[in-house]
Amino acid sequence: MSSGFMALAARDFRLAWRRPVDIWLPVVFFGVAASLFPLGVGPELQTLRQIGGGVVWVCALLSTMLALNTLYVSDYSDGSLDQMLLSGHSMVMLAAAKALVHWLLTGLPLVVVGPLLGLLFDMSSTAIVTLTLTLLLGTPVLSLLGSVGAALTLGLRSGGALILLIVLPLCIPVLIFGAGAVSSVEIGVFPSGHLSVLGALLLLTLVGAPPAAAAALRISVA
């Protein structure tokens, strides 16, 4: 099972690298969208520090949503998904591999770019470390929840819009506690509670999201 998981992940990773635009688009959107806020809000550093965590997390959430629509579409269009269903391989393994590749190509770059945006908002070093940690805990949750939404809307018209309607409400707790952890540091409060909740959400989605996505795939393909 582990060899099949790694083979599926490696296959999707190779296929994704053949479409570099899909890889760079979320990262570019993340950086550009977050950079626009200081221009609109103004150069007041105290204001930028207060809104920085929330702005970065909102941009990270929207950037993650950009690549969800294509998560299963190519395999569905060329018949690969049907072959995977008939092969007897675990659909839970397939969904987990898809979510892992999505996070490696979309979420992990956001974790790397996040500290640079923290400097843009004049955050303290402790706040930047906290921001990076929240992104590291929270972005996998976004990818896992997004895989469920992508599976539910597979083959439907306007699937991209439907994914947003399904996934965004589920991601609100991640947004609240991710931004709240950074805000807590800025006011001198240790963010252990926020980080604990993010960790709990990660464990919950790791256990529950792949089986839910697998069940949705069976319904969508049937």
XYZ file of C-alpha atoms in Angstrom:
222
model
C 0.000 0.000 0.000
C 2.818 2.414 0.837
C 4.544 1.668 -2.476
C 1.295 2.376 -4.329
C 0.875 5.627 -2.426
C 4.385 6.782 -3.319
C 3.940 5.723 -6.958
C 0.717 7.751 -7.271
C 2.278 10.768 -5.576
C 5.381 10.605 -7.786
C 3.216 10.290 -10.913
C 1.108 13.321 -10.027
C 4.221 15.275 -9.113
C 5.786 14.596 -12.513
C 2.583 15.492 -14.329
C 2.278 18.747 -12.387
C 5.817 19.806 -13.284
C 4.837 19.590 -16.952
C 2.389 22.445 -16.306
C 4.569 25.043 -14.539
C 1.882 27.713 -14.804
C -0.352 25.740 -12.441
C 2.504 25.638 -9.932
C 3.521 29.287 -10.071
C 0.053 30.834 -10.270
C -0.930 30.304 -6.594
C 2.446 31.566 -5.353
C 2.372 34.655 -7.570
C -1.220 35.382 -6.576
C -0.287 34.976 -2.907
C 2.557 37.476 -3.137
C 0.782 40.023 -5.335
C -2.499 39.987 -3.410
C -0.799 40.409 -0.028
C 1.456 43.158 -1.398
C -1.539 45.231 -2.476
C -2.859 45.674 1.058
C -0.066 47.999 2.284
C -0.687 50.172 -0.770
C -4.387 50.408 0.006
C -4.212 50.696 3.804
C -1.289 53.104 3.944
C 2.221 53.131 5.404
C 1.210 53.194 9.100
C 3.352 50.426 10.601
C 1.156 49.751 13.608
C -1.857 49.193 11.372
C 0.129 46.898 9.099
C 1.288 44.805 12.053
C -2.297 44.445 13.291
C -3.720 43.292 9.969
C -0.673 41.405 8.668
C -1.546 37.962 9.997
C -5.132 38.118 8.763
C -4.136 39.413 5.333
C -1.523 36.710 4.802
C -3.923 33.985 5.867
C -6.764 35.216 3.652
C -4.392 35.351 0.672
C -3.064 31.874 1.519
C -6.605 30.492 1.636
C -7.553 31.993 -1.722
C -4.259 30.888 -3.299
C -4.870 27.312 -2.196
C -8.312 27.361 -3.789
C -6.886 28.279 -7.210
C -5.446 24.824 -7.908
C -8.264 22.696 -6.489
C -10.403 22.589 -9.623
C -7.772 20.563 -11.506
C -7.064 18.095 -8.712
C -8.957 15.168 -10.279
C -10.111 16.619 -13.603
C -7.250 15.374 -15.799
C -7.498 11.807 -14.464
C -11.269 11.925 -14.868
C -11.049 13.208 -18.449
C -8.517 10.679 -19.762
C -10.035 7.680 -17.983
C -7.187 7.179 -15.516
C -9.539 7.572 -12.581
C -11.787 4.789 -13.864
C -8.760 2.539 -14.266
C -7.669 3.277 -10.707
C -11.126 2.345 -9.450
C -11.073 -0.922 -11.388
C -7.509 -1.771 -10.373
C -8.500 -2.478 -6.796
C -6.186 0.133 -5.313
C -7.479 1.925 -2.258
C -9.307 5.141 -3.163
C -8.374 6.471 0.262
C -4.722 6.093 -0.749
C -5.440 7.892 -4.032
C -7.146 10.802 -2.264
C -4.318 11.063 0.287
C -1.683 11.057 -2.472
C -3.543 13.773 -4.394
C -3.806 15.945 -1.278
C -0.112 15.451 -0.505
C 0.971 16.530 -3.994
C -1.384 19.514 -3.881
C 0.168 20.628 -0.600
C 3.750 20.112 -1.801
C 3.112 22.190 -4.926
C 0.793 24.821 -3.440
C 0.890 24.882 0.349
C 4.604 24.377 0.963
C 5.634 27.319 -1.287
C 3.237 29.514 0.692
C 4.987 28.458 3.896
C 8.305 29.524 2.350
C 7.012 32.859 1.021
C 5.028 33.687 4.181
C 7.991 35.045 6.210
C 8.874 37.462 3.388
C 5.364 38.857 3.524
C 5.714 39.110 7.297
C 8.650 41.440 6.738
C 6.503 43.448 4.320
C 4.004 44.035 7.143
C 6.801 44.905 9.595
C 6.025 41.964 11.882
C 8.339 41.114 14.743
C 10.610 38.087 14.440
C 8.436 36.143 16.902
C 5.314 36.948 14.908
C 7.003 35.827 11.679
C 8.017 32.521 13.259
C 4.460 32.066 14.515
C 3.058 32.918 11.083
C 5.308 30.325 9.472
C 4.284 27.702 12.030
C 0.579 28.396 11.523
C 0.989 28.108 7.748
C 2.859 24.835 8.209
C 0.012 23.453 10.329
C -2.879 25.042 8.468
C -2.111 24.721 4.763
C -2.255 20.873 4.831
C -5.751 21.208 6.297
C -6.746 23.420 3.355
C -5.410 20.865 0.856
C -7.179 17.964 2.575
C -10.501 19.775 2.790
C -10.054 20.974 -0.780
C -9.596 17.413 -1.994
C -13.023 16.549 -0.564
C -14.614 19.523 -2.335
C -12.874 18.692 -5.612
C -14.105 15.094 -5.419
C -17.682 16.163 -4.688
C -17.823 18.537 -7.680
C -16.001 16.277 -10.149
C -17.745 16.248 -13.531
C -20.175 19.041 -12.642
C -20.630 22.299 -14.487
C -19.115 25.335 -12.757
C -17.158 22.974 -10.532
C -14.685 25.687 -9.551
C -17.408 27.918 -8.110
C -19.012 24.988 -6.313
C -15.684 24.052 -4.726
C -15.439 27.548 -3.255
C -18.959 27.342 -1.862
C -18.251 23.958 -0.265
C -14.696 24.381 0.972
C -14.479 28.021 2.102
C -16.965 27.646 5.010
C -15.075 24.559 6.206
C -11.790 26.487 6.170
C -13.014 29.359 8.343
C -11.747 27.794 11.635
C -8.271 27.430 10.133
C -8.360 31.067 9.038
C -9.534 32.270 12.458
C -6.975 30.385 14.531
C -4.124 30.934 12.049
C -4.589 34.686 12.008
C -5.436 34.714 15.729
C -2.126 33.119 16.647
C -0.190 35.896 14.900
C -2.382 38.591 16.452
C -1.824 37.081 19.911
C 1.942 37.353 19.513
C 1.658 40.994 18.445
C -0.166 41.851 21.689
C 2.221 39.815 23.837
C 0.134 36.672 24.417
C 1.628 33.220 23.863
C -0.333 31.535 21.012
C -0.259 27.985 22.381
C -4.051 27.671 22.339
C -4.351 28.674 18.703
C -1.517 26.372 17.669
C -3.051 23.474 19.589
C -6.361 23.924 17.787
C -4.591 24.051 14.417
C -2.765 20.839 15.298
C -6.033 19.200 16.291
C -7.668 20.295 13.029
C -4.730 18.842 11.098
C -5.037 15.475 12.845
C -8.807 15.457 12.340
C -8.563 16.154 8.613
C -5.707 13.667 8.163
C -7.987 10.960 9.530
C -11.306 12.050 8.037
C -10.664 13.849 4.746
C -9.140 11.020 2.616
C -12.004 8.562 3.333
C -14.548 11.332 2.662
C -12.826 12.233 -0.621
C -12.677 8.545 -1.596
C -16.419 8.138 -0.993
C -17.125 11.305 -3.009
C -15.004 10.002 -5.892
C -16.956 6.752 -6.024
C -20.219 8.723 -6.168
C -18.919 11.138 -8.826
C -17.492 8.422 -11.092
C -20.405 6.014 -10.737
